[in-house]
Amino acid sequence: ATDQTLLQEIRNLSGKIDDTSTRISALAQQVSDLKVQSAPLTQRAYQSIGNEGGNPSVSPDTIYTQAYNDLVQGNLDLAIEGFSAFLRNFPTNDKAAAAQYNIGEAYYNQHKMPQAIAAFTRILNDYPNSDKVASALFKRGKAEVAIGEKDNAIEDYRTVVRKYPAAPEANLAKAELDSLGVDLNKPAKRRPDDLH
């Protein structure tokens, strides 16, 4: 009977050792994840371009990807710098509208609403035919609500619903209008610049 008890204790111990080694490897994974996250605080590709442009070896994709990674990881100032450098050096690139939108996102996430609104407005002015217009209008509305510009927000949400009914943002805009107590079936207040 004592042999059985001993065997059982050994089994229990080896089970605990397995659990511990699993936890250790999970911790090791977390540490390496943290290293990956902190790694981008090295020099960015756009920093080697300089103010005069130049350095053709730096590709637009590299700059965009680094800036996007910064945005995702919460390095918002670096993301804004990276996307701004991208736009300075590659203003006609097919990702230019997305870069401008991401600048707005970064400012929005920093709770810098006036800057966010300005960034989203630039998409409407500079890239009126891009696929980011509905997103920019919707997000500009969110920023306007945050600083108390309710009427402007309602107008932006209405524009999304009216002009981009197939965009995913149309349903989001309807929900926002609903939460603001706006009935879409009633006519909007018209502004002089809305007549064209």
Backbone as a chain_set.jsonl record, in Angstrom:
{"seq": "ATDQTLLQEIRNLSGKIDDTSTRISALAQQVSDLKVQSAPLTQRAYQSIGNEGGNPSVSPDTIYTQAYNDLVQGNLDLAIEGFSAFLRNFPTNDKAAAAQYNIGEAYYNQHKMPQAIAAFTRILNDYPNSDKVASALFKRGKAEVAIGEKDNAIEDYRTVVRKYPAAPEANLAKAELDSLGVDLNKPAKRRPDDLH", "coords": {"N": [[0.832, -1.204, 0.0], [2.02, 1.14, 0.76], [3.813, 1.528, -1.335], [2.06, 2.101, -3.434], [1.012, 4.519, -2.515], [3.308, 6.09, -2.554], [3.9, 6.051, -5.314], [1.66, 7.428, -6.229], [2.097, 9.923, -5.08], [4.425, 10.681, -6.408], [3.418, 10.845, -9.004], [1.631, 12.999, -8.644], [3.448, 15.027, -8.001], [4.978, 15.165, -10.398], [3.005, 16.049, -12.074], [2.57, 18.597, -11.037], [5.043, 19.714, -11.608], [4.93, 19.728, -14.398], [2.843, 21.59, -14.728], [4.101, 23.869, -13.683], [6.261, 24.179, -15.466], [4.852, 24.703, -17.77], [3.719, 27.146, -17.072], [6.053, 28.654, -16.823], [7.014, 28.623, -19.459], [4.941, 30.028, -20.648], [5.273, 32.513, -19.426], [7.794, 33.151, -20.43], [7.118, 33.475, -23.079], [5.499, 35.754, -22.88], [7.402, 37.628, -22.087], [9.048, 37.663, -24.351], [7.195, 38.644, -26.161], [6.832, 41.212, -25.126], [9.362, 42.228, -25.611], [9.3, 42.323, -28.384], [7.352, 44.255, -28.71], [8.6, 46.491, -27.608], [10.72, 46.784, -29.231], [10.332, 48.442, -31.596], [11.176, 51.018, -30.853], [13.469, 51.865, -32.011], [15.42, 53.465, -34.605], [13.328, 54.882, -37.115], [12.397, 54.17, -40.513], [11.67, 56.474, -41.984], [13.143, 58.427, -40.768], [15.603, 58.399, -41.865], [15.404, 59.663, -44.221], [15.529, 62.429, -44.248], [15.081, 66.039, -44.4], [15.14, 67.042, -46.951], [14.072, 65.215, -48.621], [15.146, 62.715, -50.77], [17.282, 59.791, -50.33], [16.408, 57.294, -51.868], [16.285, 54.633, -51.33], [14.581, 53.992, -49.33], [11.507, 52.537, -48.97], [8.052, 53.351, -49.725], [6.241, 51.541, -48.614], [7.629, 50.45, -46.433], [7.86, 52.65, -44.687], [5.15, 53.232, -44.249], [4.26, 50.833, -43.057], [5.806, 50.71, -40.692], [4.853, 53.015, -39.403], [2.196, 52.307, -39.116], [2.395, 50.107, -37.418], [3.348, 51.438, -35.169], [1.067, 52.935, -34.574], [-0.794, 50.913, -33.893], [0.473, 49.819, -31.68], [0.346, 51.841, -29.908], [2.213, 53.863, -29.909], [1.759, 56.771, -30.388], [2.612, 59.408, -31.067], [4.887, 58.866, -32.588], [3.664, 57.44, -34.642], [2.118, 59.446, -35.86], [4.189, 61.119, -36.745], [5.442, 59.332, -38.531], [3.417, 58.746, -40.479], [2.994, 61.33, -41.397], [5.477, 61.885, -42.543], [5.405, 59.994, -44.55], [3.32, 61.037, -46.152], [4.465, 63.467, -46.882], [6.589, 62.634, -48.476], [5.508, 60.816, -50.282], [3.077, 61.776, -51.656], [1.227, 61.059, -53.618], [0.88, 58.39, -53.465], [-0.918, 55.238, -53.38], [-1.709, 54.675, -50.828], [-2.006, 57.02, -49.536], [-4.381, 58.352, -48.67], [-5.203, 56.612, -46.662], [-3.059, 56.887, -44.908], [-3.411, 59.547, -44.124], [-5.88, 59.291, -42.866], [-5.156, 57.633, -40.737], [-3.541, 59.336, -39.282], [-5.485, 61.015, -38.256], [-6.821, 59.111, -36.656], [-4.818, 58.566, -34.762], [-4.567, 61.064, -33.453], [-7.176, 61.19, -32.467], [-7.177, 59.048, -30.679], [-5.446, 60.084, -28.847], [-7.036, 61.861, -27.649], [-7.037, 64.371, -28.744], [-9.043, 66.231, -30.032], [-9.643, 68.546, -31.767], [-7.412, 68.495, -33.52], [-7.743, 65.958, -34.589], [-10.182, 66.256, -35.94], [-9.392, 68.129, -37.862], [-7.56, 66.553, -39.285], [-9.198, 64.496, -40.313], [-10.86, 66.054, -41.897], [-9.12, 66.865, -43.881], [-8.963, 64.6, -45.474], [-11.453, 64.616, -46.752], [-11.155, 66.907, -48.254], [-8.699, 66.589, -49.694], [-8.649, 63.977, -50.666], [-11.142, 63.243, -52.015], [-12.318, 61.19, -53.455], [-11.577, 58.827, -52.362], [-11.63, 55.585, -50.671], [-11.806, 56.11, -48.033], [-13.448, 58.114, -47.245], [-16.09, 57.843, -46.149], [-15.465, 56.653, -43.696], [-13.899, 58.697, -42.596], [-15.746, 60.799, -42.37], [-17.534, 59.68, -40.535], [-15.873, 59.246, -38.29], [-15.033, 61.824, -37.829], [-17.428, 62.903, -37.018], [-17.715, 61.561, -34.554], [-15.608, 62.71, -33.129], [-16.459, 65.349, -33.128], [-18.777, 65.201, -31.559], [-17.543, 64.619, -29.146], [-16.398, 67.055, -28.45], [-18.559, 68.628, -28.143], [-19.761, 69.646, -30.459], [-22.44, 69.153, -31.582], [-24.351, 69.589, -33.669], [-22.783, 69.712, -36.011], [-21.778, 67.131, -35.983], [-24.123, 65.622, -36.315], [-24.767, 66.384, -38.897], [-22.577, 65.296, -40.3], [-22.975, 62.549, -39.785], [-25.462, 62.188, -41.039], [-24.715, 62.677, -43.687], [-23.061, 60.485, -44.19], [-24.933, 58.381, -44.083], [-26.64, 59.143, -46.162], [-25.019, 59.491, -48.493], [-23.312, 57.29, -48.56], [-24.645, 54.688, -48.338], [-24.112, 51.967, -48.487], [-21.803, 51.533, -47.12], [-20.058, 50.18, -44.26], [-20.008, 52.027, -42.224], [-22.389, 53.385, -42.421], [-24.482, 52.112, -41.007], [-23.41, 52.353, -38.451], [-23.437, 55.116, -38.219], [-26.186, 55.588, -38.276], [-26.908, 54.431, -35.845], [-25.556, 56.154, -34.1], [-26.907, 58.557, -34.646], [-29.397, 57.86, -33.756], [-28.857, 57.558, -31.028], [-28.417, 60.18, -30.451], [-30.902, 61.144, -30.587], [-32.005, 61.759, -33.066], [-34.266, 61.837, -35.732], [-34.203, 60.151, -38.645], [-36.049, 60.358, -40.668], [-37.083, 62.847, -40.646], [-36.601, 66.057, -42.189], [-33.294, 67.416, -42.601], [-31.599, 70.151, -40.923], [-30.769, 72.638, -43.155], [-27.706, 73.769, -44.437], [-26.102, 76.619, -45.941], [-23.913, 75.756, -47.543], [-24.63, 73.265, -48.262], [-26.165, 72.983, -50.436], [-25.317, 72.338, -53.024]], "CA": [[0.0, 0.0, 0.0], [2.897, 2.325, 0.794], [4.335, 1.726, -2.704], [1.011, 2.777, -4.202], [0.949, 5.912, -2.049], [4.512, 6.74, -3.079], [3.705, 6.256, -6.757], [0.661, 8.481, -6.394], [2.746, 11.209, -4.748], [5.351, 10.986, -7.522], [2.571, 11.305, -10.126], [1.147, 14.341, -8.304], [4.587, 15.937, -8.122], [5.347, 15.391, -11.8], [1.929, 16.885, -12.623], [2.837, 19.976, -10.611], [6.219, 20.174, -12.369], [4.422, 20.054, -15.74], [2.114, 22.861, -14.636], [5.065, 24.949, -13.474], [7.032, 24.429, -16.694], [3.924, 25.357, -18.703], [3.624, 28.556, -16.676], [7.337, 29.301, -17.132], [7.111, 28.874, -20.905], [3.987, 31.102, -20.941], [5.931, 33.754, -19.012], [8.871, 33.418, -21.398], [6.459, 33.988, -24.283], [5.092, 37.13, -22.597], [8.613, 38.455, -22.092], [9.497, 37.877, -25.734], [6.209, 39.545, -26.774], [7.148, 42.566, -24.675], [10.568, 42.661, -26.342], [8.873, 42.66, -29.743], [6.629, 45.525, -28.649], [9.475, 47.625, -27.316], [11.749, 46.865, -30.278], [10.215, 49.529, -32.569], [11.695, 52.309, -30.42], [14.723, 52.128, -32.708], [15.217, 54.468, -35.654], [12.346, 54.563, -38.144], [12.897, 54.344, -41.882], [11.475, 57.843, -42.476], [14.129, 59.324, -40.161], [16.829, 58.407, -42.677], [15.15, 60.379, -45.476], [15.98, 63.824, -44.128], [14.062, 67.019, -44.781], [15.191, 67.377, -48.378], [13.664, 64.063, -49.441], [16.345, 61.902, -50.999], [17.338, 58.389, -49.903], [15.393, 56.522, -52.594], [16.28, 53.228, -50.912], [13.503, 53.782, -48.36], [10.265, 52.338, -49.731], [6.843, 53.857, -49.065], [5.623, 50.465, -47.819], [8.356, 50.324, -45.165], [7.48, 53.78, -43.829], [3.741, 53.062, -43.884], [4.133, 49.695, -42.135], [6.353, 51.1, -39.39], [3.932, 53.984, -38.786], [0.979, 51.575, -38.737], [2.748, 49.332, -36.219], [3.377, 52.399, -34.06], [-0.325, 53.263, -34.248], [-1.396, 49.744, -33.236], [1.129, 49.587, -30.383], [0.116, 52.974, -29.019], [3.27, 54.894, -30.02], [0.938, 57.631, -31.244], [3.4, 60.523, -31.628], [5.719, 58.295, -33.658], [2.766, 57.103, -35.747], [1.793, 60.707, -36.547], [5.413, 61.518, -37.468], [5.672, 58.408, -39.641], [2.421, 58.966, -41.539], [3.235, 62.667, -41.964], [6.65, 61.739, -43.425], [4.907, 59.239, -45.713], [2.554, 61.961, -47.002], [5.4, 64.463, -47.428], [7.46, 62.04, -49.49], [4.753, 60.026, -51.271], [1.704, 62.324, -51.58], [0.31, 60.465, -54.599], [0.843, 56.939, -53.264], [-2.304, 54.78, -53.208], [-2.038, 54.586, -49.398], [-1.949, 58.373, -48.96], [-5.626, 58.642, -47.938], [-5.183, 55.786, -45.444], [-2.09, 57.506, -44.006], [-4.055, 60.74, -43.57], [-6.916, 58.804, -41.938], [-4.493, 57.114, -39.541], [-3.123, 60.508, -38.492], [-6.699, 61.373, -37.523], [-7.035, 58.072, -35.633], [-3.825, 58.749, -33.697], [-4.98, 62.234, -32.669], [-8.422, 60.825, -31.77], [-6.797, 58.186, -29.553], [-4.782, 60.945, -27.857], [-8.083, 62.791, -27.2], [-6.789, 65.705, -29.313], [-10.15, 66.233, -30.989], [-9.537, 69.524, -32.858], [-6.427, 68.005, -34.494], [-8.357, 64.808, -35.252], [-11.183, 66.795, -36.877], [-8.637, 68.725, -38.983], [-6.967, 65.46, -40.083], [-10.275, 63.831, -41.061], [-11.343, 67.016, -42.886], [-8.176, 66.855, -45.008], [-9.321, 63.491, -46.376], [-12.587, 65.062, -47.564], [-10.674, 67.933, -49.186], [-7.57, 66.163, -50.536], [-8.882, 62.645, -51.252], [-12.611, 63.118, -51.98], [-12.784, 59.963, -54.123], [-10.96, 57.636, -51.759], [-12.554, 54.73, -49.917], [-11.725, 56.492, -46.622], [-14.298, 59.285, -47.0], [-17.168, 57.499, -45.209], [-14.828, 56.459, -42.383], [-13.456, 60.007, -42.095], [-16.946, 61.538, -41.959], [-18.067, 59.062, -39.313], [-14.962, 59.476, -37.154], [-15.075, 63.265, -37.549], [-18.638, 63.065, -36.217], [-17.432, 61.1, -33.184], [-14.745, 63.724, -32.506], [-17.284, 66.555, -32.925], [-19.614, 64.936, -30.381], [-16.679, 64.661, -27.955], [-16.132, 68.445, -28.035], [-19.827, 69.348, -28.018], [-20.271, 70.179, -31.73], [-23.458, 68.145, -31.902], [-24.987, 69.838, -34.976], [-21.841, 69.301, -37.059], [-21.721, 65.667, -35.946], [-25.37, 65.117, -36.917], [-24.65, 66.593, -40.341], [-21.633, 64.303, -40.826], [-23.616, 61.228, -39.753], [-26.483, 62.175, -42.091], [-24.025, 62.573, -44.983], [-22.63, 59.084, -44.339], [-26.119, 57.561, -44.374], [-27.212, 59.539, -47.452], [-24.106, 59.321, -49.639], [-22.586, 56.013, -48.528], [-25.543, 53.754, -47.639], [-23.587, 50.589, -48.488], [-20.592, 51.456, -46.28], [-20.335, 49.706, -42.896], [-20.19, 53.197, -41.344], [-23.767, 53.896, -42.507], [-25.234, 51.575, -39.866], [-22.85, 52.969, -37.239], [-23.922, 56.5, -38.188], [-27.608, 55.524, -37.89], [-26.952, 54.163, -34.402], [-25.138, 57.395, -33.419], [-28.007, 59.516, -34.788], [-30.443, 57.366, -32.866], [-28.469, 57.871, -29.638], [-28.525, 61.644, -30.295], [-32.324, 61.483, -30.668], [-32.308, 62.326, -34.382], [-35.127, 61.017, -36.577], [-33.701, 60.269, -40.03], [-37.145, 60.613, -41.605], [-37.361, 64.289, -40.667], [-35.564, 66.749, -42.975], [-32.182, 67.995, -41.839], [-31.398, 71.608, -41.031], [-29.888, 72.815, -44.306], [-26.714, 74.846, -44.348], [-25.904, 77.166, -47.301], [-22.931, 75.007, -48.348], [-25.146, 71.918, -48.478], [-27.136, 73.053, -51.523], [-24.815, 71.88, -54.31]], "C": [[0.867, 1.255, 0.0], [3.492, 2.6, -0.575], [3.319, 2.502, -3.551], [0.941, 4.255, -3.831], [2.137, 6.702, -2.59], [4.369, 7.045, -4.564], [2.737, 7.404, -7.014], [1.27, 9.853, -6.124], [3.692, 11.647, -5.861], [4.557, 11.516, -8.715], [2.081, 12.739, -9.872], [2.251, 15.379, -8.481], [4.924, 16.211, -9.579], [4.264, 16.213, -12.506], [2.159, 18.348, -12.296], [4.015, 20.563, -11.381], [5.802, 20.555, -13.788], [3.708, 21.403, -15.745], [3.079, 24.036, -14.535], [5.829, 25.242, -14.759], [6.141, 25.06, -17.766], [3.822, 26.841, -18.382], [4.899, 29.314, -17.023], [7.424, 29.599, -18.624], [6.112, 29.96, -21.326], [4.582, 32.461, -20.573], [7.031, 34.151, -19.992], [8.288, 34.008, -22.679], [6.037, 35.449, -24.082], [6.285, 38.079, -22.636], [9.063, 38.721, -23.526], [8.503, 38.754, -26.489], [6.498, 40.993, -26.402], [8.371, 43.107, -25.402], [10.211, 43.08, -27.759], [8.186, 44.026, -29.734], [7.557, 46.708, -28.403], [10.55, 47.809, -28.394], [11.587, 48.064, -31.218], [10.756, 50.876, -32.104], [13.119, 52.555, -30.931], [14.432, 53.165, -33.796], [14.188, 53.974, -36.669], [12.932, 54.85, -39.522], [12.784, 55.794, -42.344], [12.525, 58.795, -41.926], [15.419, 59.374, -40.977], [16.634, 59.163, -43.994], [15.695, 61.796, -45.407], [14.911, 64.763, -44.657], [14.029, 67.317, -46.275], [14.603, 66.273, -49.254], [14.886, 63.195, -49.599], [16.198, 60.505, -50.443], [16.254, 57.542, -50.567], [15.327, 55.061, -52.164], [15.17, 52.935, -49.899], [12.182, 53.683, -49.112], [9.069, 52.898, -48.981], [6.202, 52.796, -48.171], [6.285, 50.324, -46.453], [7.917, 51.417, -44.2], [6.045, 53.604, -43.337], [3.592, 51.967, -42.827], [4.656, 50.039, -40.747], [5.408, 52.058, -38.666], [2.666, 53.267, -38.311], [1.228, 50.733, -37.476], [2.798, 50.231, -34.99], [1.954, 52.745, -33.605], [-0.958, 52.142, -33.431], [-0.826, 49.563, -31.824], [1.011, 50.775, -29.436], [1.233, 53.992, -28.989], [2.712, 56.01, -30.918], [1.711, 58.804, -31.848], [4.275, 60.033, -32.785], [4.873, 57.938, -34.878], [2.435, 58.359, -36.563], [2.992, 61.18, -37.36], [5.619, 60.651, -38.71], [4.707, 58.629, -40.79], [2.606, 60.33, -42.19], [4.419, 62.623, -42.925], [6.244, 61.0, -44.7], [4.197, 60.192, -46.683], [3.454, 63.025, -47.637], [6.163, 63.901, -48.615], [6.713, 61.29, -50.595], [3.296, 60.485, -51.324], [0.719, 61.679, -52.552], [0.231, 58.942, -54.48], [-0.593, 56.482, -53.0], [-2.689, 54.584, -51.736], [-2.08, 55.96, -48.733], [-3.202, 58.692, -48.137], [-5.661, 57.863, -46.626], [-4.212, 56.381, -44.425], [-2.705, 58.731, -43.33], [-5.133, 60.341, -42.552], [-6.278, 58.342, -40.626], [-3.915, 58.224, -38.666], [-4.312, 60.961, -37.635], [-6.979, 60.403, -36.386], [-6.085, 58.285, -34.446], [-4.204, 59.943, -32.818], [-6.239, 61.914, -31.854], [-8.094, 59.998, -30.524], [-6.036, 58.95, -28.47], [-5.773, 61.939, -27.236], [-7.782, 64.228, -27.63], [-7.808, 65.903, -30.438], [-10.045, 67.307, -32.087], [-8.546, 69.073, -33.95], [-6.994, 66.813, -35.283], [-9.349, 65.283, -36.312], [-10.485, 67.386, -38.095], [-8.073, 67.634, -39.89], [-8.034, 64.754, -40.913], [-10.819, 64.741, -42.164], [-10.428, 67.033, -44.114], [-8.477, 65.724, -45.983], [-10.439, 63.937, -47.305], [-12.136, 66.076, -48.613], [-9.653, 67.398, -50.187], [-7.811, 64.836, -51.247], [-10.38, 62.351, -51.328], [-13.145, 61.836, -52.628], [-12.225, 58.69, -53.493], [-12.002, 56.83, -50.985], [-12.52, 55.048, -48.416], [-12.701, 57.613, -46.266], [-15.399, 58.98, -45.982], [-16.614, 57.327, -43.798], [-14.448, 57.802, -41.767], [-14.649, 60.822, -41.61], [-17.484, 61.003, -40.634], [-17.189, 59.412, -38.111], [-14.901, 60.961, -36.81], [-16.315, 63.574, -36.698], [-18.421, 62.68, -34.764], [-16.6, 62.152, -32.432], [-15.549, 64.994, -32.206], [-18.203, 66.384, -31.712], [-18.79, 65.122, -29.109], [-16.393, 66.091, -27.506], [-17.408, 69.295, -28.063], [-20.365, 69.967, -29.295], [-21.321, 69.221, -32.297], [-24.059, 68.337, -33.306], [-24.089, 69.409, -36.127], [-21.772, 67.779, -37.145], [-22.947, 65.069, -36.633], [-25.295, 65.246, -38.433], [-23.705, 65.571, -40.976], [-22.266, 62.912, -40.863], [-24.673, 61.117, -40.858], [-25.845, 62.002, -43.474], [-23.575, 61.146, -45.239], [-23.81, 58.224, -44.771], [-26.636, 57.841, -45.781], [-26.304, 59.174, -48.632], [-23.45, 57.953, -49.707], [-23.426, 54.931, -47.834], [-25.005, 52.328, -47.559], [-22.363, 50.424, -47.588], [-20.967, 50.943, -44.888], [-20.618, 50.869, -41.939], [-21.622, 53.727, -41.37], [-24.603, 53.398, -41.326], [-24.742, 52.163, -38.549], [-23.374, 54.398, -37.084], [-25.393, 56.542, -37.777], [-27.739, 55.32, -36.379], [-26.574, 55.417, -33.608], [-26.262, 58.437, -33.472], [-29.144, 59.157, -33.835], [-30.134, 57.753, -31.414], [-28.523, 59.379, -29.373], [-29.974, 62.108, -30.406], [-32.743, 62.085, -31.991], [-33.157, 61.341, -35.179], [-34.697, 61.226, -38.027], [-34.804, 60.605, -41.028], [-37.533, 62.09, -41.658], [-36.262, 64.994, -41.456], [-34.503, 67.378, -42.084], [-32.25, 69.506, -41.898], [-30.417, 71.815, -42.175], [-28.94, 73.975, -44.06], [-26.465, 75.344, -45.774], [-24.965, 76.337, -48.161], [-23.414, 73.599, -48.675], [-26.062, 71.862, -49.701], [-26.641, 72.459, -52.841], [-25.053, 70.383, -54.499]], "O": [[0.549, 2.266, -0.627], [3.665, 3.758, -0.955], [3.672, 3.428, -4.281], [0.827, 5.126, -4.694], [1.988, 7.843, -3.029], [4.675, 8.148, -5.017], [2.956, 8.238, -7.891], [1.001, 10.818, -6.84], [3.755, 12.826, -6.212], [4.949, 12.491, -9.356], [2.112, 13.582, -10.769], [2.03, 16.458, -9.03], [5.134, 17.363, -9.96], [4.561, 16.98, -13.422], [1.977, 19.228, -13.138], [4.007, 21.734, -11.76], [6.252, 21.568, -14.324], [3.922, 22.239, -16.622], [2.91, 25.057, -15.2], [6.031, 26.403, -15.113], [6.613, 25.856, -18.578], [3.835, 27.688, -19.275], [4.849, 30.464, -17.459], [7.851, 30.683, -19.022], [6.388, 30.728, -22.248], [4.422, 33.437, -21.306], [7.183, 35.322, -20.338], [8.867, 34.908, -23.286], [6.19, 36.277, -24.98], [6.19, 39.192, -23.153], [9.415, 39.847, -23.88], [8.902, 39.525, -27.362], [6.422, 41.889, -27.243], [8.424, 44.282, -25.765], [10.742, 44.062, -28.28], [8.403, 44.849, -30.624], [7.331, 47.8, -28.926], [11.203, 48.85, -28.463], [12.589, 48.661, -31.612], [10.792, 51.811, -32.903], [13.871, 53.344, -30.359], [13.317, 53.678, -33.887], [14.177, 52.798, -37.036], [13.841, 55.666, -39.67], [13.683, 56.302, -43.015], [12.787, 59.843, -42.516], [16.232, 60.281, -40.805], [17.566, 59.292, -44.788], [16.254, 62.305, -46.378], [13.949, 64.327, -45.289], [13.02, 67.785, -46.802], [14.626, 66.372, -50.481], [15.601, 62.965, -48.624], [15.089, 60.082, -50.118], [15.299, 57.123, -49.914], [14.427, 54.329, -52.577], [14.852, 51.774, -49.639], [11.78, 54.618, -49.805], [9.06, 52.923, -47.75], [5.682, 53.111, -47.101], [5.613, 50.108, -45.445], [7.635, 51.146, -43.033], [5.757, 53.8, -42.156], [2.892, 52.144, -41.83], [4.03, 49.702, -39.742], [5.187, 51.929, -37.461], [2.129, 53.575, -37.246], [0.38, 50.66, -36.587], [2.354, 49.847, -33.908], [1.677, 52.835, -32.409], [-1.582, 52.392, -32.4], [-1.547, 49.202, -30.894], [1.506, 50.735, -28.31], [1.227, 54.893, -28.15], [3.14, 56.17, -32.061], [1.494, 59.158, -33.007], [4.389, 60.692, -33.818], [5.312, 58.113, -36.014], [2.467, 58.339, -37.793], [2.849, 61.59, -38.512], [5.926, 61.153, -39.792], [5.122, 58.695, -41.948], [2.401, 60.478, -43.395], [4.384, 63.239, -43.99], [6.691, 61.343, -45.794], [4.446, 60.157, -47.888], [3.238, 63.433, -48.779], [6.363, 64.578, -49.623], [7.222, 61.144, -51.707], [2.384, 59.697, -51.073], [-0.492, 61.742, -52.337], [-0.41, 58.285, -55.3], [-1.396, 57.242, -52.46], [-3.858, 54.352, -51.428], [-2.178, 56.057, -47.509], [-3.101, 59.236, -47.038], [-6.094, 58.387, -45.6], [-4.492, 56.386, -43.226], [-2.546, 58.933, -42.126], [-5.277, 60.977, -41.508], [-6.791, 58.622, -39.543], [-3.812, 58.068, -37.45], [-4.163, 61.25, -36.448], [-7.333, 60.818, -35.282], [-6.49, 58.197, -33.287], [-4.168, 59.852, -31.591], [-6.355, 62.317, -30.696], [-8.66, 60.218, -29.453], [-5.986, 58.52, -27.317], [-5.394, 62.758, -26.399], [-8.208, 65.182, -26.98], [-7.492, 65.766, -31.62], [-10.336, 67.006, -33.244], [-8.803, 69.243, -35.142], [-6.754, 66.679, -36.483], [-9.359, 64.782, -37.437], [-10.921, 67.177, -39.227], [-8.099, 67.765, -41.114], [-7.807, 64.447, -42.083], [-11.195, 64.266, -43.235], [-10.894, 67.195, -45.242], [-8.269, 65.871, -47.188], [-10.391, 63.673, -48.506], [-12.665, 66.105, -49.724], [-9.722, 67.705, -51.377], [-7.243, 64.591, -52.311], [-10.848, 61.349, -50.787], [-14.284, 61.439, -52.381], [-12.389, 57.6, -54.041], [-13.093, 57.313, -50.685], [-13.133, 54.339, -47.618], [-12.773, 58.021, -45.106], [-15.621, 59.761, -45.056], [-17.21, 57.793, -42.826], [-14.645, 58.026, -40.573], [-14.579, 61.465, -40.563], [-17.839, 61.765, -39.735], [-17.683, 59.818, -37.059], [-14.738, 61.325, -35.645], [-16.264, 64.396, -35.782], [-18.876, 63.371, -33.853], [-16.853, 62.443, -31.263], [-15.353, 65.633, -31.173], [-18.383, 67.317, -30.93], [-19.259, 65.697, -28.127], [-16.169, 66.331, -26.319], [-17.346, 70.524, -28.013], [-21.325, 70.737, -29.244], [-21.123, 68.578, -33.328], [-24.253, 67.367, -34.04], [-24.556, 68.818, -37.101], [-21.714, 67.209, -38.234], [-22.834, 64.135, -37.427], [-25.703, 64.345, -39.165], [-23.985, 65.043, -42.052], [-22.117, 62.183, -41.843], [-24.773, 60.09, -41.529], [-26.365, 61.276, -44.322], [-23.686, 60.644, -46.358], [-23.703, 57.435, -45.709], [-27.019, 56.924, -46.508], [-26.758, 58.623, -49.634], [-23.07, 57.499, -50.787], [-22.977, 54.327, -46.859], [-25.39, 51.566, -46.673], [-21.934, 49.301, -47.323], [-22.055, 51.231, -44.389], [-21.366, 50.722, -40.972], [-22.034, 54.438, -40.453], [-25.343, 54.169, -40.716], [-25.531, 52.44, -37.646], [-23.709, 54.838, -35.984], [-25.804, 57.422, -37.021], [-28.569, 55.949, -35.722], [-27.182, 55.716, -32.58], [-26.539, 59.114, -32.482], [-29.757, 60.018, -33.205], [-31.007, 58.208, -30.674], [-28.656, 59.81, -28.228], [-30.256, 63.304, -30.333], [-33.716, 62.836, -32.054], [-32.818, 60.163, -35.291], [-34.808, 62.325, -38.57], [-34.517, 61.088, -42.124], [-38.216, 62.533, -42.581], [-35.106, 64.574, -41.404], [-34.779, 67.811, -40.965], [-32.87, 70.079, -42.794], [-29.336, 71.225, -42.169], [-29.329, 75.022, -43.541], [-26.603, 74.572, -46.724], [-25.174, 76.216, -49.367], [-22.688, 72.824, -49.297], [-26.665, 70.826, -49.979], [-27.454, 72.107, -53.695], [-24.689, 69.826, -55.535]]}, "num_chains": 1, "name": "protein.A"}
